[in-house]
XYZ file of C-alpha atoms in Angstrom:
396
model
C 66.368 63.147 39.632
C 66.514 63.710 43.532
C 69.374 62.211 45.764
C 68.867 61.629 49.413
C 71.629 62.877 51.838
C 71.550 61.898 55.542
C 73.537 63.943 58.053
C 74.606 62.148 61.215
C 76.155 65.261 62.833
C 75.653 68.997 62.683
C 77.204 69.662 59.343
C 78.192 73.366 58.682
C 75.480 75.184 56.697
C 78.521 76.421 54.378
C 78.650 72.829 53.204
C 74.937 72.012 52.945
C 74.341 74.956 50.692
C 76.425 73.174 48.228
C 73.586 70.591 47.833
C 70.799 72.602 45.965
C 67.351 71.808 47.173
C 65.967 71.033 43.707
C 68.435 68.229 43.310
C 69.240 67.000 46.999
C 67.030 66.117 49.914
C 69.235 66.592 53.131
C 68.505 66.018 56.739
C 69.200 63.777 59.791
C 65.854 62.164 59.352
C 66.244 61.054 55.746
C 65.469 57.347 55.160
C 67.090 55.164 52.632
C 69.851 57.633 51.816
C 72.024 57.650 48.705
C 74.839 59.055 50.845
C 75.781 59.960 54.439
C 77.555 63.000 55.637
C 79.290 62.429 59.042
C 81.768 64.048 61.309
C 82.285 62.110 64.553
C 79.304 59.719 64.751
C 80.485 56.165 65.071
C 79.102 54.030 62.225
C 80.746 50.738 63.160
C 77.626 49.573 65.112
C 75.097 51.101 62.642
C 73.511 48.723 59.882
C 74.512 49.944 56.430
C 71.371 50.732 54.478
C 71.579 48.951 50.959
C 70.679 52.359 49.186
C 73.883 54.048 50.579
C 76.346 54.628 47.647
C 78.776 56.881 49.509
C 79.756 58.166 52.939
C 81.784 61.343 53.451
C 83.516 62.402 56.514
C 83.881 66.027 57.142
C 87.415 65.702 58.411
C 90.586 63.745 57.602
C 90.385 60.700 59.963
C 87.863 57.798 59.178
C 88.318 55.405 62.157
C 84.671 56.080 62.897
C 83.644 54.348 59.582
C 83.755 50.573 58.842
C 86.016 50.923 55.880
C 86.163 47.198 55.002
C 82.422 46.665 55.248
C 81.987 49.666 52.855
C 84.352 48.405 50.418
C 82.757 44.838 50.372
C 79.223 46.724 49.773
C 80.822 48.870 47.049
C 80.214 52.082 49.100
C 82.840 54.772 48.207
C 84.152 56.411 51.567
C 85.410 60.078 51.267
C 87.336 62.276 53.572
C 88.482 65.878 53.333
C 92.319 65.988 53.599
C 93.655 69.428 53.768
C 90.537 71.221 54.642
C 91.596 71.710 58.301
C 95.373 71.828 57.468
C 95.683 75.609 58.422
C 93.933 75.148 61.820
C 96.053 72.245 62.738
C 99.246 73.923 61.554
C 98.550 76.984 63.904
C 97.865 74.667 66.754
C 101.155 72.953 66.196
C 102.945 76.170 66.089
C 101.193 77.183 69.413
C 102.231 73.866 70.852
C 105.797 74.443 70.000
C 105.993 77.853 71.486
C 104.154 76.787 74.565
C 106.749 74.123 75.205
C 109.807 76.115 74.088
C 108.979 79.008 76.402
C 107.560 76.970 79.387
C 104.270 78.861 79.111
C 102.057 76.477 80.860
C 104.053 76.017 84.124
C 104.704 79.932 83.921
C 101.003 80.501 83.858
C 100.395 78.073 86.722
C 103.139 79.907 88.643
C 101.336 83.214 88.168
C 97.995 81.889 89.214
C 99.485 80.786 92.459
C 100.892 84.169 93.497
C 99.227 85.864 96.363
C 99.715 89.121 98.382
C 100.014 92.686 97.608
C 101.664 93.916 94.334
C 105.127 94.460 95.801
C 105.021 90.875 97.191
C 103.990 89.564 93.854
C 106.803 91.606 91.944
C 109.291 90.085 94.185
C 108.049 86.697 93.699
C 108.061 87.137 89.990
C 111.561 88.446 89.946
C 112.732 85.460 92.047
C 110.643 82.785 90.310
C 110.939 83.587 86.592
C 114.413 82.100 86.345
C 112.882 78.644 86.351
C 110.945 79.248 83.201
C 113.829 80.154 80.918
C 113.158 78.864 77.458
C 114.525 78.955 73.914
C 113.792 80.704 70.702
C 112.986 79.033 67.566
C 115.273 80.484 64.932
C 118.150 78.030 64.107
C 116.412 75.205 65.882
C 115.783 71.980 63.873
C 112.148 70.887 63.413
C 111.750 67.321 62.410
C 108.547 66.819 60.460
C 107.441 63.167 59.861
C 104.774 62.986 57.361
C 104.596 65.604 54.591
C 100.913 65.505 53.559
C 98.642 68.610 53.563
C 99.270 69.452 57.347
C 102.873 68.480 57.495
C 103.746 70.656 54.399
C 101.959 73.605 55.948
C 103.856 73.119 59.450
C 107.200 72.784 57.580
C 106.765 75.866 55.636
C 105.537 77.942 58.591
C 108.536 76.867 60.435
C 110.895 77.871 57.761
C 109.227 81.282 57.895
C 109.880 81.416 61.672
C 113.633 80.962 60.932
C 113.922 77.199 61.761
C 115.712 74.632 60.051
C 113.468 71.805 58.827
C 114.146 68.236 58.280
C 111.356 66.248 56.610
C 110.789 62.528 56.206
C 108.032 61.053 54.065
C 108.946 58.315 51.514
C 105.379 58.377 50.071
C 105.161 62.188 49.588
C 102.838 62.974 46.644
C 103.915 65.213 43.790
C 101.253 67.799 44.648
C 102.484 68.062 48.117
C 106.198 68.176 47.076
C 105.415 71.083 44.798
C 103.902 73.015 47.760
C 106.945 72.126 50.124
C 109.521 74.943 50.637
C 112.852 74.246 48.798
C 114.540 75.090 52.256
C 113.166 71.825 53.719
C 115.925 69.252 53.927
C 115.082 65.631 53.091
C 115.930 62.919 55.778
C 117.208 59.733 54.680
C 115.530 57.801 57.470
C 113.047 58.273 60.288
C 115.949 57.547 62.843
C 117.800 60.647 61.403
C 114.932 62.852 62.271
C 114.813 61.606 65.721
C 118.441 62.153 66.338
C 118.689 65.618 64.728
C 115.526 67.362 65.818
C 115.115 69.762 68.639
C 111.429 69.697 68.048
C 109.764 66.619 66.514
C 106.193 66.666 65.093
C 104.284 63.644 63.490
C 101.647 64.096 60.771
C 100.739 60.669 59.675
C 97.525 58.626 59.867
C 96.983 55.978 62.440
C 97.347 52.597 60.708
C 99.084 49.366 61.850
C 102.448 50.574 60.701
C 102.346 54.005 62.381
C 100.904 52.723 65.701
C 103.627 53.369 68.299
C 105.832 55.065 65.715
C 107.327 57.237 68.576
C 108.639 54.580 70.869
C 111.143 54.030 73.502
C 113.957 53.078 70.963
C 113.364 56.086 68.933
C 112.982 58.570 71.855
C 116.431 57.221 72.961
C 117.871 58.813 69.937
C 116.795 62.216 70.707
C 118.409 65.316 72.270
C 117.948 65.600 75.921
C 116.160 68.894 75.614
C 114.043 67.949 72.711
C 110.256 68.469 72.408
C 107.860 65.967 70.942
C 104.515 67.129 69.382
C 101.628 65.045 68.402
C 98.597 66.578 66.730
C 97.909 63.564 64.400
C 96.515 60.728 66.412
C 97.084 59.488 70.093
C 98.119 55.941 69.118
C 101.030 57.157 66.993
C 103.005 57.908 70.257
C 103.687 55.346 73.006
C 102.574 57.358 75.881
C 104.461 55.197 78.573
C 107.671 55.431 76.575
C 107.089 59.311 76.430
C 106.610 59.482 80.249
C 109.691 57.382 80.826
C 111.668 59.741 78.540
C 110.298 62.746 80.403
C 111.140 61.602 83.819
C 114.598 60.316 82.921
C 115.307 63.860 81.360
C 115.560 62.114 77.980
C 113.208 64.764 76.372
C 112.106 68.174 77.603
C 108.352 68.221 76.839
C 105.463 66.281 75.198
C 102.640 68.327 73.580
C 99.593 66.544 72.175
C 95.906 66.940 71.270
C 94.913 63.669 72.986
C 94.500 63.706 76.773
C 94.577 60.302 78.660
C 94.655 59.089 82.102
C 98.357 58.104 81.511
C 99.319 61.594 80.558
C 97.162 63.879 82.743
C 98.716 65.566 85.561
C 102.487 65.141 84.407
C 104.265 68.473 84.699
C 106.085 68.165 81.473
C 102.952 67.170 79.317
C 100.636 69.708 77.819
C 97.624 67.745 76.658
C 94.880 69.805 74.745
C 91.332 68.646 74.337
C 91.515 67.643 70.586
C 91.482 71.199 69.282
C 93.410 70.535 65.906
C 90.408 71.279 63.688
C 88.232 73.128 66.252
C 87.736 76.484 64.214
C 84.812 77.633 62.557
C 86.763 77.919 59.346
C 87.981 74.421 59.309
C 84.543 73.006 59.970
C 83.212 75.012 57.160
C 86.048 73.963 54.809
C 85.549 70.208 55.694
C 81.711 70.435 55.081
C 82.116 72.237 51.761
C 84.726 69.735 50.557
C 82.642 66.629 51.786
C 79.510 67.904 50.199
C 81.177 68.831 46.959
C 82.776 65.347 46.691
C 79.475 63.698 47.355
C 77.524 65.839 44.893
C 80.117 65.136 42.140
C 80.007 61.327 42.794
C 76.256 61.137 42.792
C 75.574 63.333 39.894
C 78.549 62.466 37.666
C 80.213 59.349 39.187
C 83.569 60.997 39.819
C 85.637 59.922 42.853
C 87.985 62.398 44.382
C 89.660 61.960 47.954
C 88.295 58.413 48.572
C 90.046 56.278 51.324
C 89.006 53.079 49.719
C 88.534 53.482 45.928
C 90.867 55.025 43.271
C 90.562 58.567 42.198
C 88.545 58.581 39.063
C 87.451 61.656 37.144
C 85.907 61.518 33.649
C 84.469 64.713 32.144
C 80.753 64.364 31.110
C 79.845 64.541 27.533
C 76.368 65.970 26.385
C 73.664 63.478 25.892
C 75.454 60.447 27.329
C 74.320 58.354 30.240
C 76.957 57.024 32.563
C 77.374 53.652 33.991
C 79.200 53.546 37.217
C 80.640 50.294 38.519
C 82.572 49.417 41.832
C 84.068 45.923 41.573
C 87.051 43.693 42.744
C 90.257 44.308 40.885
C 90.142 41.097 38.912
C 91.161 40.338 35.243
C 88.756 40.622 32.348
C 86.233 42.851 34.240
C 86.147 45.740 31.778
C 85.738 43.285 28.826
C 82.925 41.569 30.484
C 81.061 44.712 31.197
C 81.754 46.139 27.826
C 80.402 42.937 26.212
C 77.198 43.214 28.106
C 76.785 46.824 26.871
C 77.716 45.994 23.365
C 75.267 43.174 23.252
C 72.488 45.491 24.157
C 73.314 47.406 21.056
C 74.456 50.534 22.779
C 77.471 52.445 21.764
C 80.282 53.074 24.250
C 81.529 56.672 23.689
C 84.005 57.008 26.603
C 85.462 54.821 29.349
C 87.731 54.994 32.457
C 88.866 52.141 34.674
C 91.022 52.625 37.630
C 92.035 50.223 40.341
C 93.511 50.597 43.902
C 94.799 47.411 45.654
C 92.006 44.849 45.547
C 89.323 47.353 44.438
C 88.517 48.924 41.110
C 86.145 51.455 39.625
C 84.784 51.793 36.117
C 82.810 54.566 34.372
C 81.435 53.956 30.858
C 79.520 56.708 29.045
C 77.048 55.514 26.408
C 75.011 57.072 23.652
C 71.270 56.600 24.616
C 69.786 54.766 27.436
C 70.591 51.680 29.330
C 67.652 49.499 30.308
C 67.178 47.486 33.458
C 68.332 44.349 31.874
C 71.750 45.588 31.176
C 72.250 46.717 34.778
C 70.875 43.430 36.179
C 73.467 41.482 34.015
C 76.205 43.707 35.224
C 75.161 43.314 38.932
C 75.175 39.526 38.403
C 78.615 39.590 37.010
C 81.150 37.950 39.547
C 83.272 40.477 41.202
C 80.912 43.469 40.607
C 80.000 45.131 44.083
C 77.645 47.745 42.860
C 76.589 49.374 39.638
C 74.186 52.179 38.740
C 73.248 54.234 35.667
C 73.702 58.021 36.108
C 71.352 59.976 33.749
C 72.844 62.934 31.647
C 73.981 65.740 33.979
C 71.641 68.875 34.178
C 73.231 71.946 32.685
C 73.281 73.619 36.156
C 75.516 70.997 37.760
């Protein structure tokens, strides 16, 4: 069986090589694809082909994908959390050092120097006092959001001798295991703002996080504090930050999201969205996205989906697999099992997982499932999509 994968951006070859040519047809001109690999292309205005079963974003953010429409069609949307974590972590540390040591205005000062070397030397000695900064050891770094990136930032700051205060009421067990035991847990988000010498945010941009860094919370901060934002622009209220900078409420704002509001302000360092802009990060994201799509198409497994629950069921030799996306409604598994049973097919294994209003079911059966069984399941109220996956080749 051959699966068709459409690429909508230049996807790293390190990822595409994970899709063997004997099983996958991959390219930007593929028609009626089973899955789409995308980086930055905006899919909101692109009609969704009925053949599409999955979309994988080679990156963490999925704002360029119409998640709700995909969910209604039973299309599983993947992202690649953690694949670019090291790249973003390094940039956060760079941003912190740039602001703590006044590097940007100091560089601008040096570029403005004119005259002979002795004149320049005199100007340097006279002017360097205005760029006095501070060192990181002993300073408090407040980290809001302890996912893959937040954990790496927190651990790196500990290694630099900083005190780290972390806040994430929804931290996962896997991320908690990776977090340094020296990171102190904050009891509230306001506590982080009050105590931090440097504040960094690592949360997704959703309704509850939009404007998370606002005027009220900035008013809680130390007057010489630094705010870092390498997550998403909308998490920080830019106007409130500028007011805090102008009033002396905070020392500097460093972000990865330039805007007309921010550009030109002497206390703002705005980088051109460089967080994941390393060759290593692009390769890692592409590999993860390709692996997730491959496992989903060939085995039906779901890992790192933003709309459907994580669902992994080991394959059994000689069994076909029925994969179903559906609304999370009562009696769905019973209805599907009844259809399979009435076809005289034995169920050897079953997994059902739910996430909010959506659910996903995998049923392994001995023997084959004919088209009539699949049609009956697709006709069941609440079923969004269904497909039969043949036994996996030994090489997969």
